[in-house]
mmCIF file of C-alpha atoms and ligand atoms in Angstrom:
data_model
loop_
_atom_site.group_PDB
_atom_site.id
_atom_site.type_symbol
_atom_site.label_atom_id
_atom_site.label_comp_id
_atom_site.label_asym_id
_atom_site.label_seq_id
_atom_site.Cartn_x
_atom_site.Cartn_y
_atom_site.Cartn_z
ATOM 1 C CA MET A 1 154.575 202.644 262.143
ATOM 2 C CA ALA A 2 152.574 202.295 258.912
ATOM 3 C CA SER A 3 150.782 199.027 258.114
ATOM 4 C CA ASP A 4 147.901 197.491 256.190
ATOM 5 C CA GLY A 5 146.710 195.856 259.419
ATOM 6 C CA LYS A 6 148.801 192.683 259.085
ATOM 7 C CA THR A 7 152.063 193.692 257.415
ATOM 8 C CA VAL A 8 154.269 196.663 258.152
ATOM 9 C CA THR A 9 154.509 198.981 255.158
ATOM 10 C CA GLY A 10 156.882 201.621 256.529
ATOM 11 C CA ILE A 11 157.121 204.245 259.226
ATOM 12 C CA LYS A 12 155.463 207.562 259.976
ATOM 13 C CA THR A 13 157.808 210.330 261.081
ATOM 14 C CA GLU A 14 156.990 212.937 263.718
ATOM 15 C CA SER A 15 156.370 215.485 260.966
ATOM 16 C CA GLY A 16 153.673 213.218 259.531
ATOM 17 C CA GLU A 17 155.674 211.976 256.538
ATOM 18 C CA THR A 18 155.278 208.283 255.649
ATOM 19 C CA LEU A 19 158.375 206.403 254.477
ATOM 20 C CA THR A 20 157.529 203.117 252.792
ATOM 21 C CA ALA A 21 159.729 200.065 253.346
ATOM 22 C CA ASP A 22 159.728 196.320 252.678
ATOM 23 C CA ILE A 23 160.782 195.612 256.240
ATOM 24 C CA VAL A 24 161.131 197.656 259.431
ATOM 25 C CA VAL A 25 163.720 196.874 262.108
ATOM 26 C CA VAL A 26 162.839 198.532 265.406
ATOM 27 C CA ASN A 27 165.718 199.581 267.666
ATOM 28 C CA ALA A 28 163.669 201.659 270.121
ATOM 29 C CA ASP A 29 162.929 199.964 273.470
ATOM 30 C CA LEU A 30 160.751 196.939 272.657
ATOM 31 C CA VAL A 31 158.188 197.438 275.441
ATOM 32 C CA TYR A 32 157.809 201.098 274.499
ATOM 33 C CA ALA A 33 157.599 200.230 270.787
ATOM 34 C CA TYR A 34 154.856 197.604 271.153
ATOM 35 C CA ASN A 35 152.812 200.052 273.212
ATOM 36 C CA ASN A 36 153.467 203.306 271.392
ATOM 37 C CA LEU A 37 154.855 202.795 267.893
ATOM 38 C CA PHE A 38 152.718 199.927 266.649
ATOM 39 C CA PRO A 39 149.697 200.889 264.524
ATOM 40 C CA GLN A 40 146.269 201.045 266.165
ATOM 41 C CA THR A 41 145.133 198.412 263.636
ATOM 42 C CA THR A 42 147.279 195.606 265.121
ATOM 43 C CA PRO A 43 145.190 192.600 266.271
ATOM 44 C CA SER A 44 143.860 192.635 269.840
ATOM 45 C CA SER A 45 146.153 189.694 270.704
ATOM 46 C CA THR A 46 149.148 191.916 269.881
ATOM 47 C CA LYS A 47 147.703 194.703 272.013
ATOM 48 C CA SER A 48 147.280 192.398 274.992
ATOM 49 C CA TYR A 49 150.822 191.077 274.473
ATOM 50 C CA ALA A 50 152.018 194.710 274.472
ATOM 51 C CA ASN A 51 150.181 195.315 277.733
ATOM 52 C CA SER A 52 151.583 192.120 279.292
ATOM 53 C CA LEU A 53 155.123 193.295 278.486
ATOM 54 C CA THR A 54 154.656 196.326 280.753
ATOM 55 C CA LYS A 55 154.105 193.921 283.673
ATOM 56 C CA ARG A 56 157.338 191.980 283.117
ATOM 57 C CA ALA A 57 160.338 192.460 285.392
ATOM 58 C CA GLY A 58 162.391 195.447 284.269
ATOM 59 C CA SER A 59 166.090 196.061 284.916
ATOM 60 C CA CYS A 60 167.214 198.730 287.350
ATOM 61 C CA SER A 61 167.309 202.431 286.585
ATOM 62 C CA SER A 62 169.901 205.039 287.510
ATOM 63 C CA ILE A 63 170.400 208.560 288.654
ATOM 64 C CA SER A 64 173.348 209.713 286.558
ATOM 65 C CA PHE A 65 175.283 212.943 286.947
ATOM 66 C CA TYR A 66 177.560 214.321 284.244
ATOM 67 C CA TRP A 67 179.839 217.025 285.648
ATOM 68 C CA SER A 68 182.346 219.438 284.152
ATOM 69 C CA LEU A 69 184.846 220.344 286.874
ATOM 70 C CA SER A 70 187.088 223.415 286.849
ATOM 71 C CA GLN A 71 190.042 221.394 288.124
ATOM 72 C CA LYS A 72 191.223 217.799 288.296
ATOM 73 C CA ILE A 73 190.515 215.505 291.231
ATOM 74 C CA PRO A 74 193.716 213.434 291.372
ATOM 75 C CA GLU A 75 192.327 211.297 294.199
ATOM 76 C CA LEU A 76 189.962 209.630 291.688
ATOM 77 C CA GLN A 77 191.070 206.875 289.272
ATOM 78 C CA THR A 78 189.539 206.307 285.831
ATOM 79 C CA HIS A 79 187.108 203.775 287.322
ATOM 80 C CA ASN A 80 185.949 204.113 290.936
ATOM 81 C CA ILE A 81 183.364 202.036 292.760
ATOM 82 C CA PHE A 82 181.968 203.249 296.076
ATOM 83 C CA LEU A 83 180.173 200.412 297.850
ATOM 84 C CA ALA A 84 177.855 201.101 300.766
ATOM 85 C CA ASP A 85 178.854 199.383 304.013
ATOM 86 C CA GLU A 86 175.416 197.742 303.952
ATOM 87 C CA TYR A 87 175.710 196.874 300.288
ATOM 88 C CA ARG A 88 173.438 193.829 300.489
ATOM 89 C CA GLU A 89 170.662 196.055 301.840
ATOM 90 C CA SER A 90 171.376 198.633 299.160
ATOM 91 C CA PHE A 91 170.908 196.037 296.378
ATOM 92 C CA ASP A 92 167.678 194.772 297.994
ATOM 93 C CA ALA A 93 166.347 198.353 297.975
ATOM 94 C CA ILE A 94 167.050 198.633 294.232
ATOM 95 C CA PHE A 95 166.056 195.215 292.929
ATOM 96 C CA ASP A 96 163.380 194.054 295.415
ATOM 97 C CA ARG A 97 161.715 197.310 296.475
ATOM 98 C CA GLN A 98 162.365 199.447 293.340
ATOM 99 C CA SER A 99 163.578 202.291 295.510
ATOM 100 C CA ILE A 100 166.743 204.092 296.522
ATOM 101 C CA PRO A 101 169.122 202.683 299.121
ATOM 102 C CA HIS A 102 169.536 204.750 302.268
ATOM 103 C CA GLU A 103 173.274 204.780 301.617
ATOM 104 C CA PRO A 104 173.908 204.533 297.840
ATOM 105 C CA SER A 105 176.529 202.362 296.143
ATOM 106 C CA PHE A 106 177.750 204.033 292.955
ATOM 107 C CA TYR A 107 180.260 204.095 290.105
ATOM 108 C CA VAL A 108 182.365 207.109 289.167
ATOM 109 C CA ASN A 109 184.030 207.248 285.766
ATOM 110 C CA VAL A 110 186.586 209.936 284.891
ATOM 111 C CA PRO A 111 186.835 209.848 281.081
ATOM 112 C CA SER A 112 189.264 212.805 281.015
ATOM 113 C CA ARG A 113 191.820 210.620 282.798
ATOM 114 C CA VAL A 114 192.308 208.503 279.656
ATOM 115 C CA ASP A 115 190.864 210.753 276.927
ATOM 116 C CA PRO A 116 192.382 214.258 276.754
ATOM 117 C CA THR A 117 189.527 215.423 274.489
ATOM 118 C CA ALA A 118 186.965 214.766 277.248
ATOM 119 C CA ALA A 119 187.830 218.029 279.079
ATOM 120 C CA PRO A 120 190.009 221.116 278.524
ATOM 121 C CA GLU A 121 193.537 220.885 279.933
ATOM 122 C CA GLY A 122 193.650 220.987 283.730
ATOM 123 C CA LYS A 123 189.908 220.350 284.010
ATOM 124 C CA GLU A 124 187.917 217.169 284.562
ATOM 125 C CA ALA A 125 184.865 215.395 283.098
ATOM 126 C CA ILE A 126 183.101 213.039 285.478
ATOM 127 C CA VAL A 127 180.203 210.619 285.047
ATOM 128 C CA ILE A 128 178.492 209.200 288.113
ATOM 129 C CA LEU A 129 176.066 206.308 287.939
ATOM 130 C CA VAL A 130 173.916 205.607 290.983
ATOM 131 C CA PRO A 131 171.815 202.448 290.418
ATOM 132 C CA VAL A 132 168.235 202.896 291.671
ATOM 133 C CA GLY A 133 164.919 201.106 291.204
ATOM 134 C CA HIS A 134 162.833 201.714 288.088
ATOM 135 C CA LEU A 135 159.518 203.587 287.969
ATOM 136 C CA GLN A 136 156.469 201.749 289.296
ATOM 137 C CA ASN A 137 154.355 202.486 286.219
ATOM 138 C CA THR A 138 154.950 203.275 282.583
ATOM 139 C CA ARG A 139 154.156 206.913 281.870
ATOM 140 C CA THR A 140 153.112 206.095 278.333
ATOM 141 C CA THR A 141 150.789 203.171 278.910
ATOM 142 C CA SER A 142 149.179 203.883 282.264
ATOM 143 C CA PRO A 143 149.009 207.654 282.737
ATOM 144 C CA SER A 144 146.971 208.044 285.916
ATOM 145 C CA THR A 145 144.952 204.883 286.361
ATOM 146 C CA PRO A 146 143.522 204.715 289.899
ATOM 147 C CA GLY A 147 145.001 201.997 292.103
ATOM 148 C CA LEU A 148 148.505 202.039 290.630
ATOM 149 C CA PRO A 149 151.390 202.193 293.103
ATOM 150 C CA ALA A 150 152.582 205.716 293.878
ATOM 151 C CA GLU A 151 155.826 206.937 292.366
ATOM 152 C CA LEU A 152 158.684 208.074 294.578
ATOM 153 C CA ASP A 153 159.366 211.814 294.823
ATOM 154 C CA TRP A 154 162.229 211.654 292.278
ATOM 155 C CA PRO A 155 163.170 215.372 292.202
ATOM 156 C CA ALA A 156 163.609 215.352 296.005
ATOM 157 C CA LEU A 157 165.519 212.049 295.849
ATOM 158 C CA ILE A 158 167.892 213.360 293.165
ATOM 159 C CA THR A 159 168.764 216.328 295.400
ATOM 160 C CA SER A 160 169.365 214.064 298.373
ATOM 161 C CA VAL A 161 171.395 211.462 296.386
ATOM 162 C CA ARG A 162 173.555 214.257 294.934
ATOM 163 C CA LYS A 163 174.371 215.511 298.447
ATOM 164 C CA SER A 164 175.153 211.968 299.629
ATOM 165 C CA ILE A 165 177.511 211.069 296.794
ATOM 166 C CA ILE A 166 179.455 214.330 297.086
ATOM 167 C CA ARG A 167 179.822 213.727 300.821
ATOM 168 C CA ILE A 168 180.893 210.090 300.304
ATOM 169 C CA ILE A 169 183.468 210.908 297.586
ATOM 170 C CA GLU A 170 184.943 213.742 299.674
ATOM 171 C CA THR A 171 185.052 211.682 302.873
ATOM 172 C CA ARG A 172 186.463 208.500 301.369
ATOM 173 C CA THR A 173 189.069 210.101 299.062
ATOM 174 C CA SER A 174 189.874 213.252 301.098
ATOM 175 C CA CYS A 175 189.633 215.258 297.872
ATOM 176 C CA ALA A 176 188.925 218.990 297.606
ATOM 177 C CA SER A 177 185.314 220.218 297.996
ATOM 178 C CA ILE A 178 183.546 219.163 294.811
ATOM 179 C CA GLU A 179 180.506 221.445 294.768
ATOM 180 C CA PRO A 180 182.401 224.707 294.007
ATOM 181 C CA LEU A 181 184.263 222.973 291.152
ATOM 182 C CA ILE A 182 181.123 221.993 289.195
ATOM 183 C CA THR A 183 180.809 224.367 286.242
ATOM 184 C CA ASN A 184 178.267 222.406 284.214
ATOM 185 C CA GLU A 185 175.932 219.569 285.081
ATOM 186 C CA ILE A 186 173.482 217.236 283.336
ATOM 187 C CA THR A 187 171.340 214.802 285.310
ATOM 188 C CA ASN A 188 169.385 211.752 284.183
ATOM 189 C CA SER A 189 166.907 209.888 286.341
ATOM 190 C CA PRO A 190 164.240 207.198 285.859
ATOM 191 C CA LEU A 191 161.919 210.031 284.769
ATOM 192 C CA SER A 192 164.190 211.282 281.987
ATOM 193 C CA TRP A 193 165.302 207.794 280.904
ATOM 194 C CA GLU A 194 161.620 207.212 280.198
ATOM 195 C CA SER A 195 160.499 210.611 278.891
ATOM 196 C CA GLU A 196 163.554 211.482 276.765
ATOM 197 C CA PHE A 197 164.969 208.076 275.841
ATOM 198 C CA ASN A 198 161.686 206.107 275.659
ATOM 199 C CA LEU A 199 162.896 203.427 278.065
ATOM 200 C CA SER A 200 159.802 201.850 279.590
ATOM 201 C CA LYS A 201 159.704 202.545 283.378
ATOM 202 C CA GLY A 202 163.163 204.122 282.992
ATOM 203 C CA SER A 203 164.789 200.652 283.078
ATOM 204 C CA ILE A 204 168.232 201.435 281.702
ATOM 205 C CA LEU A 205 168.905 197.876 280.520
ATOM 206 C CA GLY A 206 165.381 197.169 279.259
ATOM 207 C CA LEU A 207 163.706 193.961 280.434
ATOM 208 C CA SER A 208 165.678 192.245 283.178
ATOM 209 C CA HIS A 209 167.396 188.879 282.790
ATOM 210 C CA SER A 210 165.085 187.231 285.307
ATOM 211 C CA PHE A 211 164.037 183.619 284.633
ATOM 212 C CA PHE A 212 160.845 184.451 282.691
ATOM 213 C CA ASN A 213 162.634 187.060 280.582
ATOM 214 C CA VAL A 214 165.413 184.924 279.090
ATOM 215 C CA LEU A 215 165.856 182.212 276.434
ATOM 216 C CA ALA A 216 162.488 181.168 274.986
ATOM 217 C CA PHE A 217 160.675 183.657 277.234
ATOM 218 C CA ARG A 218 162.488 186.743 275.917
ATOM 219 C CA PRO A 219 160.425 188.674 273.354
ATOM 220 C CA GLN A 220 161.250 187.386 269.895
ATOM 221 C CA THR A 221 163.028 189.352 267.200
ATOM 222 C CA ARG A 222 160.099 188.822 264.776
ATOM 223 C CA ALA A 223 157.280 191.123 265.891
ATOM 224 C CA LYS A 224 154.080 189.486 267.095
ATOM 225 C CA GLY A 225 151.080 190.144 264.859
ATOM 226 C CA LEU A 226 152.897 192.384 262.381
ATOM 227 C CA LYS A 227 154.635 190.759 259.418
ATOM 228 C CA ASN A 228 157.992 192.087 258.139
ATOM 229 C CA CYS A 229 158.668 193.907 261.402
ATOM 230 C CA TYR A 230 161.719 192.887 263.473
ATOM 231 C CA PHE A 231 163.463 193.954 266.659
ATOM 232 C CA VAL A 232 167.047 194.527 267.698
ATOM 233 C CA GLY A 233 168.230 195.825 271.064
ATOM 234 C CA ALA A 234 168.188 195.214 274.768
ATOM 235 C CA SER A 235 164.710 193.812 275.379
ATOM 236 C CA THR A 236 164.542 191.363 272.521
ATOM 237 C CA HIS A 237 166.314 188.035 272.089
ATOM 238 C CA PRO A 238 169.030 187.214 273.228
ATOM 239 C CA GLY A 239 169.312 189.976 275.860
ATOM 240 C CA THR A 240 170.650 193.229 277.180
ATOM 241 C CA GLY A 241 174.058 194.919 277.422
ATOM 242 C CA VAL A 242 176.196 196.192 274.544
ATOM 243 C CA PRO A 243 177.983 192.915 273.601
ATOM 244 C CA ILE A 244 174.787 190.838 273.663
ATOM 245 C CA VAL A 245 172.852 193.501 271.771
ATOM 246 C CA LEU A 246 175.527 193.495 269.042
ATOM 247 C CA ALA A 247 175.419 189.688 268.813
ATOM 248 C CA GLY A 248 171.605 189.921 268.688
ATOM 249 C CA ALA A 249 171.759 192.288 265.724
ATOM 250 C CA LYS A 250 173.428 189.493 263.751
ATOM 251 C CA ILE A 251 170.628 187.087 264.702
ATOM 252 C CA THR A 252 168.009 189.552 263.463
ATOM 253 C CA THR A 253 169.982 190.181 260.266
ATOM 254 C CA ALA A 254 170.131 186.447 259.585
ATOM 255 C CA GLN A 255 166.388 186.149 260.211
ATOM 256 C CA VAL A 256 165.559 188.985 257.817
ATOM 257 C CA LEU A 257 167.759 187.473 255.101
ATOM 258 C CA ASP A 258 166.225 184.010 255.639
ATOM 259 C CA ASP A 259 162.698 185.436 255.435
ATOM 260 C CA LEU A 260 163.573 187.281 252.223
ATOM 261 C CA GLY A 261 165.209 184.158 250.801
ATOM 262 C CA MET A 262 168.524 185.974 250.518
ATOM 263 C CA GLU A 263 171.976 184.565 251.052
ATOM 264 C CA LYS A 264 173.889 185.639 254.132
ATOM 265 C CA PRO A 265 176.991 187.571 253.070
ATOM 266 C CA TRP A 266 179.044 185.876 255.773
ATOM 267 C CA GLY A 267 178.291 182.375 254.451
ATOM 268 C CA LYS A 268 179.295 179.879 257.060
ATOM 269 C CA GLY A 269 181.989 182.126 258.545
ATOM 270 C CA SER A 270 181.686 184.378 261.557
ATOM 271 C CA LEU A 271 181.010 188.122 261.467
ATOM 272 C CA PHE A 272 184.594 188.622 262.697
ATOM 273 C CA GLU A 273 185.874 186.835 259.582
ATOM 274 C CA ILE A 274 183.855 189.145 257.328
ATOM 275 C CA LEU A 275 185.050 192.270 259.086
ATOM 276 C CA HIS A 276 188.667 191.103 259.347
ATOM 277 C CA PRO A 277 189.359 188.768 256.397
ATOM 278 C CA GLU A 278 193.090 189.442 256.777
ATOM 279 C CA LYS A 279 193.068 187.992 260.304
ATOM 280 C CA SER A 280 190.791 185.043 259.635
ATOM 281 C CA HIS A 281 193.501 183.093 257.773
ATOM 282 C CA THR A 282 196.098 183.292 260.552
HETATM 283 C C1 FAD B 1 173.471 204.805 282.230
HETATM 284 C C2 FAD B 1 173.634 203.484 281.510
HETATM 285 C C3 FAD B 1 174.742 202.690 281.764
HETATM 286 C C4 FAD B 1 174.918 201.490 281.104
HETATM 287 N N1 FAD B 1 176.047 200.754 281.331
HETATM 288 C C5 FAD B 1 176.275 199.651 280.589
HETATM 289 C C6 FAD B 1 177.511 198.928 280.706
HETATM 290 O O1 FAD B 1 178.383 199.316 281.484
HETATM 291 N N2 FAD B 1 177.684 197.822 279.942
HETATM 292 C C7 FAD B 1 176.735 197.381 279.064
HETATM 293 O O2 FAD B 1 176.958 196.389 278.366
HETATM 294 N N3 FAD B 1 175.557 198.028 278.943
HETATM 295 C C8 FAD B 1 175.310 199.153 279.678
HETATM 296 N N4 FAD B 1 174.132 199.838 279.531
HETATM 297 C C9 FAD B 1 173.097 199.231 278.713
HETATM 298 C C10 FAD B 1 173.355 199.394 277.241
HETATM 299 O O3 FAD B 1 173.602 200.772 276.959
HETATM 300 C C11 FAD B 1 172.114 198.911 276.521
HETATM 301 O O4 FAD B 1 171.825 197.565 276.864
HETATM 302 C C12 FAD B 1 172.294 198.980 275.017
HETATM 303 O O5 FAD B 1 172.769 200.228 274.599
HETATM 304 C C13 FAD B 1 170.947 198.739 274.416
HETATM 305 O O6 FAD B 1 171.056 198.848 273.026
HETATM 306 P P1 FAD B 1 169.761 199.185 272.210
HETATM 307 O O7 FAD B 1 170.138 199.110 270.782
HETATM 308 O O8 FAD B 1 168.615 198.378 272.707
HETATM 309 O O9 FAD B 1 169.387 200.686 272.646
HETATM 310 P P2 FAD B 1 170.094 202.048 272.319
HETATM 311 O O10 FAD B 1 171.542 201.878 272.049
HETATM 312 O O11 FAD B 1 169.656 202.972 273.411
HETATM 313 O O12 FAD B 1 169.386 202.471 270.955
HETATM 314 C C14 FAD B 1 168.010 202.748 270.909
HETATM 315 C C15 FAD B 1 167.814 203.802 269.855
HETATM 316 O O13 FAD B 1 166.422 203.956 269.588
HETATM 317 C C16 FAD B 1 166.156 205.331 269.406
HETATM 318 N N5 FAD B 1 164.739 205.609 269.619
HETATM 319 C C17 FAD B 1 164.039 205.619 270.775
HETATM 320 N N6 FAD B 1 162.749 205.921 270.536
HETATM 321 C C18 FAD B 1 162.620 206.101 269.191
HETATM 322 C C19 FAD B 1 161.539 206.446 268.338
HETATM 323 N N7 FAD B 1 160.299 206.639 268.809
HETATM 324 N N8 FAD B 1 161.769 206.552 267.024
HETATM 325 C C20 FAD B 1 163.016 206.346 266.514
HETATM 326 N N9 FAD B 1 164.091 206.015 267.278
HETATM 327 C C21 FAD B 1 163.886 205.908 268.601
HETATM 328 C C22 FAD B 1 167.054 206.005 270.441
HETATM 329 O O14 FAD B 1 167.262 207.364 270.120
HETATM 330 C C23 FAD B 1 168.336 205.179 270.328
HETATM 331 O O15 FAD B 1 169.202 205.700 269.335
HETATM 332 C C24 FAD B 1 173.940 201.055 280.180
HETATM 333 C C25 FAD B 1 172.820 201.839 279.925
HETATM 334 C C26 FAD B 1 172.682 203.054 280.572
HETATM 335 C C27 FAD B 1 171.481 203.911 280.246
#
């Protein structure tokens, strides 16, 4: 981000180009952005706020598998949830101990069941989401500080979770052997959610909705210590998840327009009425 120390003046791209702007709205993960995208010249109070954000409760992470299968698995529905027998224990492992349950609970989505473009005819596309704990540390803010809790051996855990979920799907649905059907595979884990998608600690929903992360406690949409810089997205006000994030974008838009002394195009009506004027009169 480019700034004169107090006010944002634009952004710097990876290639080193500076794009000037009157305002900047940040959509990247808020915790990551405060710690990695803000200019070095921000006041020390902003830097300590950025550091404090890394200590806040994060949401869970996931190990996600994306498979192309050479044939359909009719035993699976579009949406499938496989709950561990000890599901209470499995949620404690994720949310209290930031680890992986001994027996995972997971969600299997088969997009090709409802969308014929998701896979060639007769074949299947499958997405598997295994909720797991987030990383103990942020890679970007605390590289190898002594005394930090050790990370789990994620590559080994991914291999073991993959074996478990294949076994569970096969056993519970009596479907054909899955392994020989996998023709292409992409995997995401807490490590890649952080390194490729810039999600602090690999928390897939950003900051959690724990008590001290909601309402007045949630990081504000106006950036701290940097004028004309705003946030949208999961970790800012009002919260995470696609519907809330979309509603939040309207809050930020209203704030920007208020700060610029500009009229809101939706007047007193709702965003729905602007987008669908034909329906708003019925
Ligand atoms: C596996 C998974 C499953 C989920 N399931 C659900 C669900 O079922 N229901 C639900 O409501 N929510 C779900 N979520 C959460 C939901 O996707 C998020 O809450 C929501 O997308 C967050 O919106 P956002 O705008 O904050 O982030 P995003 O939509 O991720 O947008 C952030 C953008 O910032 C960009 N970016 C990152 N770093 C930089 C940078 N340095 N410079 C420029 N741009 C950058 C990224 O490329 C990305 O385009 C899920 C998330 C994951 C990962």
